[in-house]
Amino acid sequence: MWHQSTFDRLVSANFEAWRISIKIAETMAASQAVIGARMTMFSNPAAMPIAELNRLVPEKALAFSKANRGATRAFSGGNPAAPTDIVAAMMSDGLVMLDWWERSIAATAAWWAPVHSQVTANVRRLR
């Protein structure tokens, strides 16, 4: 059985952080495209697409709800009793900071996934 070394974990965490940064950049660019497309649509009140108007708030509430649930699960590592006192945890295990870093990265990835998915789906639909 292969055991992942501390170095392997650090490298993996860094690659995951870079992957997330790319997703964030894609989300920001897609958000700008969606805002532009919707502003153009809404500039003519007589031709305003009601279906698009009805999506504005519910899609955000759903995406952010999924984002928060995913981030909470990822950060806790599936353990709702995960330690919250980082100082005490660090004193008991020298790799706790790496564990927390990995959890933070996982939580960030889990938070951005549904937001990225919704925004990029909007861009594809509005093109």
JSON list of C-alpha atoms in Angstrom, two decimals:
[
{"chain": "A", "resi": 1, "resn": "MET", "atom": "CA", "xyz": [0.00, 0.00, 0.00]},
{"chain": "A", "resi": 2, "resn": "TRP", "atom": "CA", "xyz": [1.37, 3.39, -1.03]},
{"chain": "A", "resi": 3, "resn": "HIS", "atom": "CA", "xyz": [1.59, 6.01, 1.67]},
{"chain": "A", "resi": 4, "resn": "GLN", "atom": "CA", "xyz": [1.53, 9.64, 0.60]},
{"chain": "A", "resi": 5, "resn": "SER", "atom": "CA", "xyz": [4.54, 11.52, 1.98]},
{"chain": "A", "resi": 6, "resn": "THR", "atom": "CA", "xyz": [4.37, 14.99, 3.49]},
{"chain": "A", "resi": 7, "resn": "PHE", "atom": "CA", "xyz": [6.15, 16.34, 0.41]},
{"chain": "A", "resi": 8, "resn": "ASP", "atom": "CA", "xyz": [3.59, 14.67, -1.88]},
{"chain": "A", "resi": 9, "resn": "ARG", "atom": "CA", "xyz": [0.80, 16.20, 0.17]},
{"chain": "A", "resi": 10, "resn": "LEU", "atom": "CA", "xyz": [2.37, 19.67, -0.08]},
{"chain": "A", "resi": 11, "resn": "VAL", "atom": "CA", "xyz": [2.80, 19.37, -3.85]},
{"chain": "A", "resi": 12, "resn": "SER", "atom": "CA", "xyz": [-0.77, 18.07, -4.27]},
{"chain": "A", "resi": 13, "resn": "ALA", "atom": "CA", "xyz": [-2.14, 20.89, -2.12]},
{"chain": "A", "resi": 14, "resn": "ASN", "atom": "CA", "xyz": [-0.28, 23.48, -4.19]},
{"chain": "A", "resi": 15, "resn": "PHE", "atom": "CA", "xyz": [-1.56, 22.04, -7.47]},
{"chain": "A", "resi": 16, "resn": "GLU", "atom": "CA", "xyz": [-5.09, 21.99, -6.09]},
{"chain": "A", "resi": 17, "resn": "ALA", "atom": "CA", "xyz": [-4.74, 25.63, -5.00]},
{"chain": "A", "resi": 18, "resn": "TRP", "atom": "CA", "xyz": [-3.64, 26.56, -8.54]},
{"chain": "A", "resi": 19, "resn": "ARG", "atom": "CA", "xyz": [-6.53, 24.60, -10.03]},
{"chain": "A", "resi": 20, "resn": "ILE", "atom": "CA", "xyz": [-8.95, 26.49, -7.78]},
{"chain": "A", "resi": 21, "resn": "SER", "atom": "CA", "xyz": [-7.41, 29.83, -8.78]},
{"chain": "A", "resi": 22, "resn": "ILE", "atom": "CA", "xyz": [-8.08, 28.98, -12.43]},
{"chain": "A", "resi": 23, "resn": "LYS", "atom": "CA", "xyz": [-11.71, 28.10, -11.60]},
{"chain": "A", "resi": 24, "resn": "ILE", "atom": "CA", "xyz": [-12.05, 31.42, -9.74]},
{"chain": "A", "resi": 25, "resn": "ALA", "atom": "CA", "xyz": [-10.67, 33.33, -12.74]},
{"chain": "A", "resi": 26, "resn": "GLU", "atom": "CA", "xyz": [-13.05, 31.46, -15.08]},
{"chain": "A", "resi": 27, "resn": "THR", "atom": "CA", "xyz": [-15.94, 32.28, -12.75]},
{"chain": "A", "resi": 28, "resn": "MET", "atom": "CA", "xyz": [-15.04, 35.97, -12.68]},
{"chain": "A", "resi": 29, "resn": "ALA", "atom": "CA", "xyz": [-14.74, 36.17, -16.49]},
{"chain": "A", "resi": 30, "resn": "ALA", "atom": "CA", "xyz": [-17.98, 34.23, -16.96]},
{"chain": "A", "resi": 31, "resn": "SER", "atom": "CA", "xyz": [-19.75, 36.47, -14.43]},
{"chain": "A", "resi": 32, "resn": "GLN", "atom": "CA", "xyz": [-18.76, 39.53, -16.44]},
{"chain": "A", "resi": 33, "resn": "ALA", "atom": "CA", "xyz": [-20.08, 37.91, -19.63]},
{"chain": "A", "resi": 34, "resn": "VAL", "atom": "CA", "xyz": [-23.39, 36.99, -17.93]},
{"chain": "A", "resi": 35, "resn": "ILE", "atom": "CA", "xyz": [-23.83, 40.50, -16.53]},
{"chain": "A", "resi": 36, "resn": "GLY", "atom": "CA", "xyz": [-23.14, 41.99, -19.95]},
{"chain": "A", "resi": 37, "resn": "ALA", "atom": "CA", "xyz": [-25.56, 39.65, -21.70]},
{"chain": "A", "resi": 38, "resn": "ARG", "atom": "CA", "xyz": [-28.30, 40.28, -19.16]},
{"chain": "A", "resi": 39, "resn": "MET", "atom": "CA", "xyz": [-27.82, 44.05, -19.18]},
{"chain": "A", "resi": 40, "resn": "THR", "atom": "CA", "xyz": [-28.22, 43.99, -22.97]},
{"chain": "A", "resi": 41, "resn": "MET", "atom": "CA", "xyz": [-31.38, 41.87, -22.68]},
{"chain": "A", "resi": 42, "resn": "PHE", "atom": "CA", "xyz": [-32.88, 44.06, -20.00]},
{"chain": "A", "resi": 43, "resn": "SER", "atom": "CA", "xyz": [-32.18, 47.30, -21.88]},
{"chain": "A", "resi": 44, "resn": "ASN", "atom": "CA", "xyz": [-35.44, 46.85, -23.78]},
{"chain": "A", "resi": 45, "resn": "PRO", "atom": "CA", "xyz": [-38.25, 46.45, -21.20]},
{"chain": "A", "resi": 46, "resn": "ALA", "atom": "CA", "xyz": [-40.78, 45.49, -23.89]},
{"chain": "A", "resi": 47, "resn": "ALA", "atom": "CA", "xyz": [-38.65, 42.51, -24.95]},
{"chain": "A", "resi": 48, "resn": "MET", "atom": "CA", "xyz": [-37.40, 41.58, -21.47]},
{"chain": "A", "resi": 49, "resn": "PRO", "atom": "CA", "xyz": [-37.28, 37.79, -21.19]},
{"chain": "A", "resi": 50, "resn": "ILE", "atom": "CA", "xyz": [-39.35, 36.94, -18.12]},
{"chain": "A", "resi": 51, "resn": "ALA", "atom": "CA", "xyz": [-37.75, 33.48, -17.79]},
{"chain": "A", "resi": 52, "resn": "GLU", "atom": "CA", "xyz": [-34.31, 35.08, -17.50]},
{"chain": "A", "resi": 53, "resn": "LEU", "atom": "CA", "xyz": [-35.58, 37.62, -14.99]},
{"chain": "A", "resi": 54, "resn": "ASN", "atom": "CA", "xyz": [-37.10, 34.80, -12.92]},
{"chain": "A", "resi": 55, "resn": "ARG", "atom": "CA", "xyz": [-33.71, 33.04, -12.75]},
{"chain": "A", "resi": 56, "resn": "LEU", "atom": "CA", "xyz": [-31.77, 35.92, -11.27]},
{"chain": "A", "resi": 57, "resn": "VAL", "atom": "CA", "xyz": [-32.31, 35.39, -7.55]},
{"chain": "A", "resi": 58, "resn": "PRO", "atom": "CA", "xyz": [-33.22, 31.68, -7.23]},
{"chain": "A", "resi": 59, "resn": "GLU", "atom": "CA", "xyz": [-30.12, 30.51, -9.12]},
{"chain": "A", "resi": 60, "resn": "LYS", "atom": "CA", "xyz": [-27.86, 32.48, -6.79]},
{"chain": "A", "resi": 61, "resn": "ALA", "atom": "CA", "xyz": [-29.58, 31.26, -3.65]},
{"chain": "A", "resi": 62, "resn": "LEU", "atom": "CA", "xyz": [-29.28, 27.65, -4.82]},
{"chain": "A", "resi": 63, "resn": "ALA", "atom": "CA", "xyz": [-25.63, 27.98, -5.90]},
{"chain": "A", "resi": 64, "resn": "PHE", "atom": "CA", "xyz": [-24.56, 29.68, -2.66]},
{"chain": "A", "resi": 65, "resn": "SER", "atom": "CA", "xyz": [-26.52, 27.18, -0.57]},
{"chain": "A", "resi": 66, "resn": "LYS", "atom": "CA", "xyz": [-24.73, 24.29, -2.32]},
{"chain": "A", "resi": 67, "resn": "ALA", "atom": "CA", "xyz": [-21.43, 26.14, -1.96]},
{"chain": "A", "resi": 68, "resn": "ASN", "atom": "CA", "xyz": [-21.84, 26.58, 1.80]},
{"chain": "A", "resi": 69, "resn": "ARG", "atom": "CA", "xyz": [-22.93, 22.98, 2.35]},
{"chain": "A", "resi": 70, "resn": "GLY", "atom": "CA", "xyz": [-20.02, 21.66, 0.28]},
{"chain": "A", "resi": 71, "resn": "ALA", "atom": "CA", "xyz": [-17.45, 23.86, 2.01]},
{"chain": "A", "resi": 72, "resn": "THR", "atom": "CA", "xyz": [-18.70, 22.87, 5.46]},
{"chain": "A", "resi": 73, "resn": "ARG", "atom": "CA", "xyz": [-18.51, 19.18, 4.60]},
{"chain": "A", "resi": 74, "resn": "ALA", "atom": "CA", "xyz": [-15.08, 19.51, 3.01]},
{"chain": "A", "resi": 75, "resn": "PHE", "atom": "CA", "xyz": [-13.60, 21.51, 5.86]},
{"chain": "A", "resi": 76, "resn": "SER", "atom": "CA", "xyz": [-14.89, 19.17, 8.52]},
{"chain": "A", "resi": 77, "resn": "GLY", "atom": "CA", "xyz": [-13.54, 16.22, 6.52]},
{"chain": "A", "resi": 78, "resn": "GLY", "atom": "CA", "xyz": [-16.88, 14.51, 7.05]},
{"chain": "A", "resi": 79, "resn": "ASN", "atom": "CA", "xyz": [-16.33, 14.78, 10.79]},
{"chain": "A", "resi": 80, "resn": "PRO", "atom": "CA", "xyz": [-18.68, 17.31, 12.40]},
{"chain": "A", "resi": 81, "resn": "ALA", "atom": "CA", "xyz": [-16.57, 17.11, 15.56]},
{"chain": "A", "resi": 82, "resn": "ALA", "atom": "CA", "xyz": [-13.40, 18.23, 13.75]},
{"chain": "A", "resi": 83, "resn": "PRO", "atom": "CA", "xyz": [-11.10, 20.20, 16.05]},
{"chain": "A", "resi": 84, "resn": "THR", "atom": "CA", "xyz": [-11.64, 23.94, 16.03]},
{"chain": "A", "resi": 85, "resn": "ASP", "atom": "CA", "xyz": [-8.82, 24.87, 18.42]},
{"chain": "A", "resi": 86, "resn": "ILE", "atom": "CA", "xyz": [-5.86, 24.98, 16.07]},
{"chain": "A", "resi": 87, "resn": "VAL", "atom": "CA", "xyz": [-3.30, 25.70, 18.81]},
{"chain": "A", "resi": 88, "resn": "ALA", "atom": "CA", "xyz": [-4.28, 22.65, 20.85]},
{"chain": "A", "resi": 89, "resn": "ALA", "atom": "CA", "xyz": [-4.39, 20.52, 17.72]},
{"chain": "A", "resi": 90, "resn": "MET", "atom": "CA", "xyz": [-0.92, 21.72, 16.62]},
{"chain": "A", "resi": 91, "resn": "MET", "atom": "CA", "xyz": [0.53, 20.80, 20.01]},
{"chain": "A", "resi": 92, "resn": "SER", "atom": "CA", "xyz": [-0.72, 17.24, 19.63]},
{"chain": "A", "resi": 93, "resn": "ASP", "atom": "CA", "xyz": [0.36, 16.67, 16.01]},
{"chain": "A", "resi": 94, "resn": "GLY", "atom": "CA", "xyz": [3.02, 18.42, 13.95]},
{"chain": "A", "resi": 95, "resn": "LEU", "atom": "CA", "xyz": [1.20, 17.86, 10.66]},
{"chain": "A", "resi": 96, "resn": "VAL", "atom": "CA", "xyz": [-2.01, 19.53, 11.77]},
{"chain": "A", "resi": 97, "resn": "MET", "atom": "CA", "xyz": [-1.24, 22.70, 9.79]},
{"chain": "A", "resi": 98, "resn": "LEU", "atom": "CA", "xyz": [-0.91, 20.63, 6.62]},
{"chain": "A", "resi": 99, "resn": "ASP", "atom": "CA", "xyz": [-4.17, 18.87, 7.46]},
{"chain": "A", "resi": 100, "resn": "TRP", "atom": "CA", "xyz": [-5.88, 22.24, 7.95]},
{"chain": "A", "resi": 101, "resn": "TRP", "atom": "CA", "xyz": [-4.36, 23.62, 4.77]},
{"chain": "A", "resi": 102, "resn": "GLU", "atom": "CA", "xyz": [-5.64, 20.61, 2.81]},
{"chain": "A", "resi": 103, "resn": "ARG", "atom": "CA", "xyz": [-9.07, 21.02, 4.40]},
{"chain": "A", "resi": 104, "resn": "SER", "atom": "CA", "xyz": [-9.10, 24.73, 3.60]},
{"chain": "A", "resi": 105, "resn": "ILE", "atom": "CA", "xyz": [-8.22, 24.02, -0.01]},
{"chain": "A", "resi": 106, "resn": "ALA", "atom": "CA", "xyz": [-10.87, 21.30, -0.19]},
{"chain": "A", "resi": 107, "resn": "ALA", "atom": "CA", "xyz": [-13.44, 23.66, 1.35]},
{"chain": "A", "resi": 108, "resn": "THR", "atom": "CA", "xyz": [-12.53, 26.40, -1.13]},
{"chain": "A", "resi": 109, "resn": "ALA", "atom": "CA", "xyz": [-12.84, 23.96, -4.04]},
{"chain": "A", "resi": 110, "resn": "ALA", "atom": "CA", "xyz": [-16.18, 22.71, -2.72]},
{"chain": "A", "resi": 111, "resn": "TRP", "atom": "CA", "xyz": [-17.44, 26.28, -2.28]},
{"chain": "A", "resi": 112, "resn": "TRP", "atom": "CA", "xyz": [-16.46, 27.44, -5.77]},
{"chain": "A", "resi": 113, "resn": "ALA", "atom": "CA", "xyz": [-17.66, 24.32, -7.63]},
{"chain": "A", "resi": 114, "resn": "PRO", "atom": "CA", "xyz": [-21.42, 25.07, -7.67]},
{"chain": "A", "resi": 115, "resn": "VAL", "atom": "CA", "xyz": [-20.86, 28.80, -8.21]},
{"chain": "A", "resi": 116, "resn": "HIS", "atom": "CA", "xyz": [-18.52, 28.11, -11.14]},
{"chain": "A", "resi": 117, "resn": "SER", "atom": "CA", "xyz": [-20.93, 25.54, -12.53]},
{"chain": "A", "resi": 118, "resn": "GLN", "atom": "CA", "xyz": [-23.90, 27.94, -12.43]},
{"chain": "A", "resi": 119, "resn": "VAL", "atom": "CA", "xyz": [-22.06, 30.90, -13.90]},
{"chain": "A", "resi": 120, "resn": "THR", "atom": "CA", "xyz": [-20.44, 28.95, -16.73]},
{"chain": "A", "resi": 121, "resn": "ALA", "atom": "CA", "xyz": [-23.80, 27.30, -17.51]},
{"chain": "A", "resi": 122, "resn": "ASN", "atom": "CA", "xyz": [-25.33, 30.77, -17.74]},
{"chain": "A", "resi": 123, "resn": "VAL", "atom": "CA", "xyz": [-22.64, 31.90, -20.18]},
{"chain": "A", "resi": 124, "resn": "ARG", "atom": "CA", "xyz": [-23.25, 28.88, -22.42]},
{"chain": "A", "resi": 125, "resn": "ARG", "atom": "CA", "xyz": [-27.01, 29.45, -22.32]},
{"chain": "A", "resi": 126, "resn": "LEU", "atom": "CA", "xyz": [-26.83, 33.19, -22.98]},
{"chain": "A", "resi": 127, "resn": "ARG", "atom": "CA", "xyz": [-24.47, 33.02, -25.96]}
]
